[in-house]
Amino acid sequence: MNLYPTIVAASGELGDRALRVLSPLWRQRLGPAWPALEVLEDQGLGPLEAGLGRLLDHQRVVDLQLSGHFLSQALNLVWVAQAHHPKLRSDLSRLADKPQGLLFGGRELRVHLVLLLPDLFALSQEEKAQAQENLDYLRPDPSALPATRVWPLSLRNRADLHLRSPEQVFPLIQHLVEACVRSQFPFHPAQAKGRDWAGLGVCRLEVAPPSKYVLAAQLWPVLCQTSMGSLVLPKPPPIPKPEPQQVLPEPPKRTNCLQHPDWEIDQPWETARIRLRDSYRLQVDELAFAFEPALPWEVAREALLLGLPALEQLEAQLAHALGETNDALKAALEPFDELFGLRDRRDRLKRLELRAEAGRPIPEEELEQLRGRLAELDALLEGPQIEELLARDPVAKGATQQLQQARARFEDNRKHWREQLEQPRPQEPRPPFWRRMIGLFWPSLRPRSLGVDAEELSRVRKRLCDAAWTELGAGHAQHQLLTQQQQLWLERWAKYRLIRVYRDALARERERCQTIRRLVAEFKLPAAGPPTRHPLVLRFEPPYIVPQTELEHRSKQLIQEGILELFWDRDLQGLEDRLLLEGERMAADLPLPDISELMDSEAWGAATLASAPRVMACHRPDHEAHGFLLGAVRPTRWLEPLTQQAEWLPGEGVLFRFVHPLAPDQIILADYGGMEPTSSPPPKVPSPAAHSLDERPNPLLEAIFDE
């Protein structure tokens, strides 16, 4: 591609500001051709030679050549200067006085002097006078060096269209420089030297690229409907059973009756019941841990990894499971409520609370009493306080009473044992001599002993021993019954606790699902802002529609990447950024439509008005109008001579319109608080239309006036 090395400089505050604004645009739009441009920001023409040296640096030119660009031998200097700038004449003189230093070994230097006319500024009288002197100095001169084209710029163009601010002429400067770098921009239509004047206008024709906001808005509904599967709810935890190694005390084994047995059955059974209670508590805690709030049950997040339809299905499953679990929880609470005399009182409490919320009269005392009693029961079930439950259980209460009675009978039996078998018998008094002598001869009259003989003692020992072991067996049976009741209530408590934990987990997950769905319903992608309009830009905004298959494919990719998981984290800004990023990627993949297909006759008419030379000048017979079109745009309505270069940026065209030759005394300066023409105005030449209107004979009107 042929490139034309160009250097840009400015004199004056407005020109410096234009270069600061346009320099990033040039870097972006010129792309690989950017090294062919050298911008002297805030430096004027002082470092011109150094700038030309950097522009024609050996390595810079070789790199351009290696990238497939060929540099022309001619040099372009685009100089943006204010007409009232005090150093304008001195800078021009310096260019004319040192041509050899600027031409760099015989290179041709072409100067494009973009002259900012006084109506772009609010000038003092001194500045207006300075501007008039500079305009007179810049009159056309065929012998002037270097070759210079003066492009006067005004707020008003030849179609009498006004710009609102001086900054609105920046696109004209922008495209003038770009055209100098990338095209054979018209310089002297009739001659290749000297200084002359020409009017210049520009209008950029562009196709608006696809908006990431619009494409993201097309993607979002498809993303909401895309599903990668469904999620199955975890099953409720099983009811724990006592540990298999749990060994209950064996029945007491009878030994000899030489000694009275001890009541040693309480401690083993109490230890066994403690171990049984701890076993249930430990297993319930382990099973419930997976559903505790401290470790969230993240089925809603897992559903988001499958798509929003999966989340909707999950919410329906949760609602159904929650209803079933509430019924199961009510059934699990019934034994406890009945034990505490609160059967059906929970339903009664709920009805009273609903009446209170509705503002209906209720028995306040009954309401508070029910709340207190049910709260007390619920507190007992947290532990559980199994002793309180067993104290109210009729079977356990009866077993405890029977156990106490057996213990009492056992102790009474022990007392008899000690009294009859263990305490020493009282010593009998010695019978008198005569009584003993009679007994020798008549045994029937022998004195009888007051003590118990061995046979009687044996019978007493056996009876008391049998009674003791019988009471021990009865106590063991009551302990066993009490332990069975404890296990029964522990199983009921474990069932209640696990169902409640599962119910609470379901309720939390359903609330999370509802929260996420509410966030989804409230989430709105930001709309694209209103398009920035510019009087020198004709922008076409065709509709861009992404194919449905492409939207579905991208939606599945985003779901697999976890984009919906941002709802779980409530990172809506991150979700918005991710969708807009995907919108940018889709926009990069969509082709731009041909701008010629969008340009109709009305569009060409508007472009013709907008690109009229941006200077008001008196019409002269020698004025020639022509155009220069950059881009692959086919004009459908054009009356002037037109030069076209098809190679340009995709989706864009730039239309230049010229009028040539001009002179300073032909410029009409609008007096916006303003300035008179730079010289005495030329004699008024009526336009052909006005002449024909004034002198055309009209017999009908003449007859009316004659009457």
Tab-separated table of C-alpha atoms in Angstrom, residues 181-389:
chain	number	residue	atom	x	y	z
A	181	VAL	CA	-1.371	9.735	4.694
A	182	ARG	CA	-3.345	7.056	2.860
A	183	SER	CA	-4.337	8.614	-0.460
A	184	GLN	CA	-3.304	10.990	-3.214
A	185	PHE	CA	-5.307	13.752	-1.668
A	186	PRO	CA	-5.980	16.543	-4.208
A	187	PHE	CA	-3.528	19.338	-3.766
A	188	HIS	CA	-3.332	21.548	-6.847
A	189	PRO	CA	-5.908	20.537	-9.422
A	190	ALA	CA	-4.338	22.815	-12.005
A	191	GLN	CA	-0.799	23.485	-10.818
A	192	ALA	CA	1.825	21.920	-8.591
A	193	LYS	CA	3.466	24.997	-7.049
A	194	GLY	CA	2.780	28.306	-5.462
A	195	ARG	CA	0.113	29.200	-2.909
A	196	ASP	CA	-3.574	29.072	-3.583
A	197	TRP	CA	-6.868	28.840	-1.727
A	198	ALA	CA	-9.613	26.230	-1.890
A	199	GLY	CA	-12.728	25.518	0.094
A	200	LEU	CA	-12.966	22.112	1.769
A	201	GLY	CA	-15.889	20.252	3.263
A	202	VAL	CA	-16.179	16.708	4.542
A	203	CYS	CA	-18.825	14.204	5.547
A	204	ARG	CA	-18.023	10.786	6.947
A	205	LEU	CA	-20.327	7.983	5.882
A	206	GLU	CA	-20.177	5.101	8.330
A	207	VAL	CA	-22.029	1.961	9.242
A	208	ALA	CA	-22.502	1.709	12.992
A	209	PRO	CA	-20.828	-1.470	14.249
A	210	PRO	CA	-22.947	-3.961	16.160
A	211	SER	CA	-23.632	-2.722	19.663
A	212	LYS	CA	-22.497	-5.021	22.456
A	213	TYR	CA	-25.526	-3.877	24.423
A	214	VAL	CA	-27.928	-4.894	21.661
A	215	LEU	CA	-26.252	-8.256	21.100
A	216	ALA	CA	-26.048	-8.981	24.831
A	217	ALA	CA	-29.768	-8.187	25.047
A	218	GLN	CA	-30.386	-10.816	22.336
A	219	LEU	CA	-28.228	-13.344	24.187
A	220	TRP	CA	-29.753	-12.904	27.647
A	221	PRO	CA	-33.269	-14.341	26.935
A	222	VAL	CA	-31.746	-17.367	25.202
A	223	LEU	CA	-29.373	-17.860	28.121
A	224	CYS	CA	-32.339	-17.803	30.518
A	225	GLN	CA	-34.053	-20.590	28.559
A	226	THR	CA	-31.018	-22.832	28.030
A	227	SER	CA	-30.846	-25.950	30.195
A	228	MET	CA	-27.983	-28.398	30.606
A	229	GLY	CA	-29.975	-30.935	32.627
A	230	SER	CA	-31.914	-31.193	35.884
A	231	LEU	CA	-30.947	-31.690	39.500
A	232	VAL	CA	-32.221	-34.373	41.892
A	233	LEU	CA	-32.743	-33.399	45.521
A	234	PRO	CA	-30.644	-35.228	48.108
A	235	LYS	CA	-32.608	-37.767	50.097
A	236	PRO	CA	-33.418	-37.048	53.742
A	237	PRO	CA	-30.914	-38.498	56.223
A	238	PRO	CA	-31.698	-41.983	57.607
A	239	ILE	CA	-32.862	-42.447	61.171
A	240	PRO	CA	-29.816	-43.526	63.214
A	241	LYS	CA	-29.773	-46.860	64.992
A	242	PRO	CA	-27.833	-47.710	68.145
A	243	GLU	CA	-24.294	-48.834	67.590
A	244	PRO	CA	-23.979	-52.575	66.871
A	245	GLN	CA	-21.311	-52.931	69.563
A	246	GLN	CA	-23.671	-51.535	72.162
A	247	VAL	CA	-23.907	-54.310	74.842
A	248	LEU	CA	-26.660	-54.177	77.429
A	249	PRO	CA	-26.037	-55.614	80.902
A	250	GLU	CA	-26.823	-59.296	81.279
A	251	PRO	CA	-29.331	-60.584	83.847
A	252	PRO	CA	-27.757	-61.144	87.276
A	253	LYS	CA	-26.434	-64.709	87.716
A	254	ARG	CA	-27.279	-66.427	90.990
A	255	THR	CA	-24.382	-67.559	93.155
A	256	ASN	CA	-24.285	-69.431	96.503
A	257	CYS	CA	-26.288	-68.261	99.442
A	258	LEU	CA	-23.460	-68.021	101.899
A	259	GLN	CA	-23.738	-64.248	101.653
A	260	HIS	CA	-26.542	-61.907	100.764
A	261	PRO	CA	-26.055	-60.505	97.168
A	262	ASP	CA	-25.474	-56.777	96.568
A	263	TRP	CA	-27.702	-54.455	94.522
A	264	GLU	CA	-25.182	-53.901	91.703
A	265	ILE	CA	-27.498	-53.598	88.724
A	266	ASP	CA	-28.066	-49.797	88.726
A	267	GLN	CA	-24.628	-48.594	87.616
A	268	PRO	CA	-24.284	-50.889	84.548
A	269	TRP	CA	-27.736	-49.925	83.316
A	270	GLU	CA	-27.184	-46.203	83.886
A	271	THR	CA	-23.877	-46.417	82.024
A	272	ALA	CA	-25.556	-48.307	79.184
A	273	ARG	CA	-28.294	-45.686	78.944
A	274	ILE	CA	-25.736	-42.863	78.899
A	275	ARG	CA	-23.837	-44.580	76.100
A	276	LEU	CA	-27.070	-45.158	74.209
A	277	ARG	CA	-28.044	-41.486	74.526
A	278	ASP	CA	-24.573	-40.292	73.487
A	279	SER	CA	-24.586	-42.681	70.544
A	280	TYR	CA	-27.837	-41.217	69.245
A	281	ARG	CA	-26.672	-37.647	69.766
A	282	LEU	CA	-23.388	-38.267	67.972
A	283	GLN	CA	-24.988	-39.972	64.989
A	284	VAL	CA	-27.720	-37.335	64.703
A	285	ASP	CA	-25.146	-34.540	64.811
A	286	GLU	CA	-23.052	-36.213	62.122
A	287	LEU	CA	-26.044	-36.757	59.854
A	288	ALA	CA	-27.405	-33.250	60.434
A	289	PHE	CA	-24.053	-31.548	59.896
A	290	ALA	CA	-24.407	-31.647	56.102
A	291	PHE	CA	-27.629	-29.633	56.366
A	292	GLU	CA	-26.589	-27.064	58.948
A	293	PRO	CA	-26.537	-23.341	57.948
A	294	ALA	CA	-22.851	-23.112	58.794
A	295	LEU	CA	-22.157	-25.378	55.823
A	296	PRO	CA	-24.660	-24.262	53.133
A	297	TRP	CA	-26.503	-26.916	51.257
A	298	GLU	CA	-25.714	-25.579	47.810
A	299	VAL	CA	-28.180	-27.362	45.573
A	300	ALA	CA	-29.318	-23.980	44.226
A	301	ARG	CA	-25.764	-23.210	43.158
A	302	GLU	CA	-25.481	-26.643	41.563
A	303	ALA	CA	-28.714	-25.961	39.691
A	304	LEU	CA	-27.283	-22.695	38.377
A	305	LEU	CA	-24.477	-24.697	36.807
A	306	LEU	CA	-27.171	-26.425	34.751
A	307	GLY	CA	-29.160	-23.341	33.736
A	308	LEU	CA	-32.071	-21.273	34.972
A	309	PRO	CA	-34.693	-23.878	33.907
A	310	ALA	CA	-32.962	-26.327	36.248
A	311	LEU	CA	-33.295	-23.755	39.019
A	312	GLU	CA	-37.007	-23.409	38.303
A	313	GLN	CA	-37.432	-27.192	38.396
A	314	LEU	CA	-35.452	-27.329	41.624
A	315	GLU	CA	-37.729	-24.779	43.241
A	316	ALA	CA	-40.770	-26.876	42.298
A	317	GLN	CA	-39.084	-29.987	43.763
A	318	LEU	CA	-38.237	-28.069	46.921
A	319	ALA	CA	-41.823	-26.856	47.316
A	320	HIS	CA	-43.157	-30.412	46.942
A	321	ALA	CA	-40.544	-31.894	49.272
A	322	LEU	CA	-41.145	-29.120	51.798
A	323	GLY	CA	-44.853	-29.939	51.926
A	324	GLU	CA	-44.178	-33.616	52.487
A	325	THR	CA	-41.515	-32.880	55.087
A	326	ASN	CA	-43.808	-30.547	57.031
A	327	ASP	CA	-46.384	-33.328	57.210
A	328	ALA	CA	-43.704	-35.774	58.376
A	329	LEU	CA	-42.466	-33.265	60.968
A	330	LYS	CA	-45.990	-32.800	62.299
A	331	ALA	CA	-46.339	-36.570	62.633
A	332	ALA	CA	-42.935	-36.802	64.360
A	333	LEU	CA	-43.998	-34.184	66.913
A	334	GLU	CA	-47.302	-35.838	67.801
A	335	PRO	CA	-45.868	-38.310	70.384
A	336	PHE	CA	-44.108	-35.470	72.194
A	337	ASP	CA	-47.143	-33.191	72.066
A	338	GLU	CA	-49.334	-35.984	73.398
A	339	LEU	CA	-46.800	-36.759	76.127
A	340	PHE	CA	-46.968	-33.138	77.331
A	341	GLY	CA	-50.710	-32.865	76.942
A	342	LEU	CA	-50.411	-30.591	73.895
A	343	ARG	CA	-52.032	-32.709	71.255
A	344	ASP	CA	-53.448	-30.578	68.422
A	345	ARG	CA	-52.317	-27.463	70.293
A	346	ARG	CA	-49.874	-26.485	67.559
A	347	ASP	CA	-52.691	-26.236	65.048
A	348	ARG	CA	-54.650	-24.217	67.582
A	349	LEU	CA	-51.710	-21.857	68.073
A	350	LYS	CA	-51.339	-21.400	64.323
A	351	ARG	CA	-55.023	-20.552	63.956
A	352	LEU	CA	-54.819	-18.011	66.777
A	353	GLU	CA	-51.768	-16.367	65.243
A	354	LEU	CA	-53.485	-16.127	61.852
A	355	ARG	CA	-56.481	-14.514	63.502
A	356	ALA	CA	-54.209	-12.072	65.303
A	357	GLU	CA	-52.462	-11.141	62.040
A	358	ALA	CA	-55.878	-10.581	60.462
A	359	GLY	CA	-56.823	-8.238	63.303
A	360	ARG	CA	-59.553	-10.478	64.708
A	361	PRO	CA	-60.141	-10.766	68.476
A	362	ILE	CA	-58.406	-13.727	70.137
A	363	PRO	CA	-57.939	-14.969	73.722
A	364	GLU	CA	-54.575	-13.413	74.547
A	365	GLU	CA	-54.098	-15.512	77.680
A	366	GLU	CA	-54.552	-18.762	75.769
A	367	LEU	CA	-52.223	-17.566	73.048
A	368	GLU	CA	-49.423	-16.738	75.475
A	369	GLN	CA	-49.971	-19.969	77.398
A	370	LEU	CA	-49.719	-22.074	74.248
A	371	ARG	CA	-46.620	-20.246	73.131
A	372	GLY	CA	-44.954	-20.773	76.473
A	373	ARG	CA	-45.769	-24.464	76.778
A	374	LEU	CA	-44.783	-25.272	73.198
A	375	ALA	CA	-41.596	-23.255	73.543
A	376	GLU	CA	-40.775	-25.254	76.689
A	377	LEU	CA	-41.326	-28.509	74.829
A	378	ASP	CA	-39.226	-27.375	71.858
A	379	ALA	CA	-36.431	-26.419	74.242
A	380	LEU	CA	-36.544	-29.897	75.794
A	381	LEU	CA	-36.249	-31.449	72.353
A	382	GLU	CA	-33.091	-29.520	71.485
A	383	GLY	CA	-30.907	-31.642	73.817
A	384	PRO	CA	-32.814	-33.784	74.165
A	385	GLN	CA	-33.456	-33.760	77.885
A	386	ILE	CA	-34.321	-37.422	77.877
A	387	GLU	CA	-34.820	-37.525	81.643
A	388	GLU	CA	-37.696	-35.049	81.376
A	389	LEU	CA	-39.286	-37.141	78.657
